[in-house]
Structure formats: structure tokens, C-alpha cells
CSV table of C-alpha atoms in Angstrom, one decimal:
chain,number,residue,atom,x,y,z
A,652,UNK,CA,263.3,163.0,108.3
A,653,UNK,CA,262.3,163.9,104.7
A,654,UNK,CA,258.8,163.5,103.4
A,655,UNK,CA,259.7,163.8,100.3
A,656,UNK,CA,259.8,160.6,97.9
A,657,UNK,CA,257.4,158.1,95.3
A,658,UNK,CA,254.2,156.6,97.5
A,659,UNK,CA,252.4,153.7,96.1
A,660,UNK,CA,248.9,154.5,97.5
A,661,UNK,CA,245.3,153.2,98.3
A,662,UNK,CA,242.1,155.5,98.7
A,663,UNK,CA,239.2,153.5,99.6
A,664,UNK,CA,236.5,155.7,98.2
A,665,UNK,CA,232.5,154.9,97.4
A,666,UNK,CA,233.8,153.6,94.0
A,667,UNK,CA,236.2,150.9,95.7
A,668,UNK,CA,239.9,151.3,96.2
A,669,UNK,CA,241.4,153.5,93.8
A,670,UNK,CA,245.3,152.8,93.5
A,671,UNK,CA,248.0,155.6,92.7
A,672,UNK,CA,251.0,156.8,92.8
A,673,UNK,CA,251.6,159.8,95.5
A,674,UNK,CA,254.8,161.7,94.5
A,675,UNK,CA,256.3,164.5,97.3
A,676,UNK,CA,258.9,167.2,96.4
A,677,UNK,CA,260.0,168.6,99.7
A,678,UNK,CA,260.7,172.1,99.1
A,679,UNK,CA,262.7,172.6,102.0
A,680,UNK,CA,260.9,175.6,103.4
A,681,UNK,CA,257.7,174.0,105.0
A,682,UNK,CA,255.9,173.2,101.6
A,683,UNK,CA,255.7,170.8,99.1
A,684,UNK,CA,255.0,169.7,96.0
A,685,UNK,CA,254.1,166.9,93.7
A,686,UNK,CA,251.1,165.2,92.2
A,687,UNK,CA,249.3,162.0,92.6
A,688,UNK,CA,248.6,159.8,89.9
A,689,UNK,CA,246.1,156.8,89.2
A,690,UNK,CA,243.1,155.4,87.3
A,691,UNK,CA,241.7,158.6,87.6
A,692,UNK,CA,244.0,160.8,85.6
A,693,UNK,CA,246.7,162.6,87.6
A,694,UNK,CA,246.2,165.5,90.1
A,695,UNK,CA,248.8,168.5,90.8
A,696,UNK,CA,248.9,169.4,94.1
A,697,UNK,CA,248.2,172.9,94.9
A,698,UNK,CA,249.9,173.7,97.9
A,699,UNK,CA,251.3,171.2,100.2
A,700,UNK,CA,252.6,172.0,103.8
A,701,UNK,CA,255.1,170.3,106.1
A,702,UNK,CA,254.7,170.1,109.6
A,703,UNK,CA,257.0,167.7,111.2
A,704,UNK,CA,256.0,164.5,109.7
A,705,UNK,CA,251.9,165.7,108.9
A,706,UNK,CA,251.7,166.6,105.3
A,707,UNK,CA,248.7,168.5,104.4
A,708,UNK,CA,247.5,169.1,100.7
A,709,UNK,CA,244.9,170.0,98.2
A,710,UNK,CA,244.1,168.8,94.8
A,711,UNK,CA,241.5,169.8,92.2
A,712,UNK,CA,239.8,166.3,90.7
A,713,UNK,CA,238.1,166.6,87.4
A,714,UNK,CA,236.8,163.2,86.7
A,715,UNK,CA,234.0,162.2,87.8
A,716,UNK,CA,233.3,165.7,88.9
A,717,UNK,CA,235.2,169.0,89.9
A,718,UNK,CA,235.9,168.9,93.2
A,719,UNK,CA,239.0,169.9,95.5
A,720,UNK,CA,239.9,167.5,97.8
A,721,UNK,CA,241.6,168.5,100.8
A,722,UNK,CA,243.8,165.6,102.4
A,723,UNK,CA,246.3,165.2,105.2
A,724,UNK,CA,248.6,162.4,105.9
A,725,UNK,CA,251.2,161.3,108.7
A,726,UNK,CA,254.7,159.6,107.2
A,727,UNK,CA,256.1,157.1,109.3
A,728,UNK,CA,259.4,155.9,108.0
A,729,UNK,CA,258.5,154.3,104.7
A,730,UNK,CA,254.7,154.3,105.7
A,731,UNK,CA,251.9,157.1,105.1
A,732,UNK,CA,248.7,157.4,106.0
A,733,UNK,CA,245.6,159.7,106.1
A,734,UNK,CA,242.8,160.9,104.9
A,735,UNK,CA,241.6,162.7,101.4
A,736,UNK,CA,238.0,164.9,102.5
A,737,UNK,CA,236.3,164.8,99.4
A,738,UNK,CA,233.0,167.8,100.1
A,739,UNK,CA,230.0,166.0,100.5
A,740,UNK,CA,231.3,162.4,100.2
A,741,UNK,CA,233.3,162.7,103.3
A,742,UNK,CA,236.5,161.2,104.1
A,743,UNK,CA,238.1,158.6,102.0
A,744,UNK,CA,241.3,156.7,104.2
A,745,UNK,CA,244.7,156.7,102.4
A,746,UNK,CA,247.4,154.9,102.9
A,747,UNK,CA,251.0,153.6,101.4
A,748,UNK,CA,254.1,152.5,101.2
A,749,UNK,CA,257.6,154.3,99.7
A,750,UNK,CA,258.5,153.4,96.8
């Protein structure tokens, strides 16, 4: 089973749900990558790994302040979820559906 594909995503962070757009490019080798857009501006991620059907990530957010998140997620058929650890604000839950 591929991970790669288009997510339509929900973080549920301090600031309420923040909606985006999770996109995967499975490299075929045990990494990924993509980016993940929303209200926030857009995020590249840095280096993505495949392990089965657990993708884990990192991204570096800029606004409201730099941090790098560090996220992992499970895909289930057309279904992911997980989490995005965001330093000192702890983990926010994700979760989507394929495009």
C-alpha cells in the first residue's frame, strides 16, 4: 500500500482546528516528501520516512512563531491519523481523509 497521495486534514491545536491540505510524494526508497498547506501558509516537509504504513515527518512553522514540528501519522486505506508535537505546546491530533 502506497502512502503517497492529497490529505484533506484537521489539527486540533490551542488556536482551534486548523484545516489543510497534507500532500505525500512516496519516494520509493523509505522516505517521503511533500508539504502541507493551510490557513497558516504552507510548510515543506523536511524529511519524511516510511515505515510500513507509519509516516513520520518534520516541518519548520514560521507563523505564529519558528518552531519545527515533529509529527507521525498511521494511513489506513483512505484514512490518516496522528499526531503533530509542537515543543512546548505538546501534541496537537491530526487526522484526514484522501483526497
Amino acid at each position: 500500500m502506497s502512502v503517497a497521495g492529497t490529505y484533506n486534514t484537521t489539527v486540533k491545536s490551542p488556536m482551534g482546528d486548523q484545516s489543510g491540505t497534507l500532500t505525500i510524494e512516496d519516494n520509493g526508497d523509505g522516505t517521503f516528501k511533500g508539504n502541507m498547506a493551510g490557513g497558516m501558509g504552507s510548510m515543506d516537509i523536511e524529511t519524511g520516512t516510511v515505515d510500513g504504513n507509519t509516516i513520520s515527518w518534520k516541518m519548520n512553522m514560521t507563523v505564529p512563531m519558528p518552531m519545527t514540528l515533529d509529527c507521525e501519522a498511521t494511513v489506513d486505506g483512505d484514512s490518516i491519523t496522528g499526531n503533530v508535537n509542537a515543543g512546548a505546546f505538546g501534541a496537537m491530533p491530526l487526522s484526514g481523509t484522501r483526497a
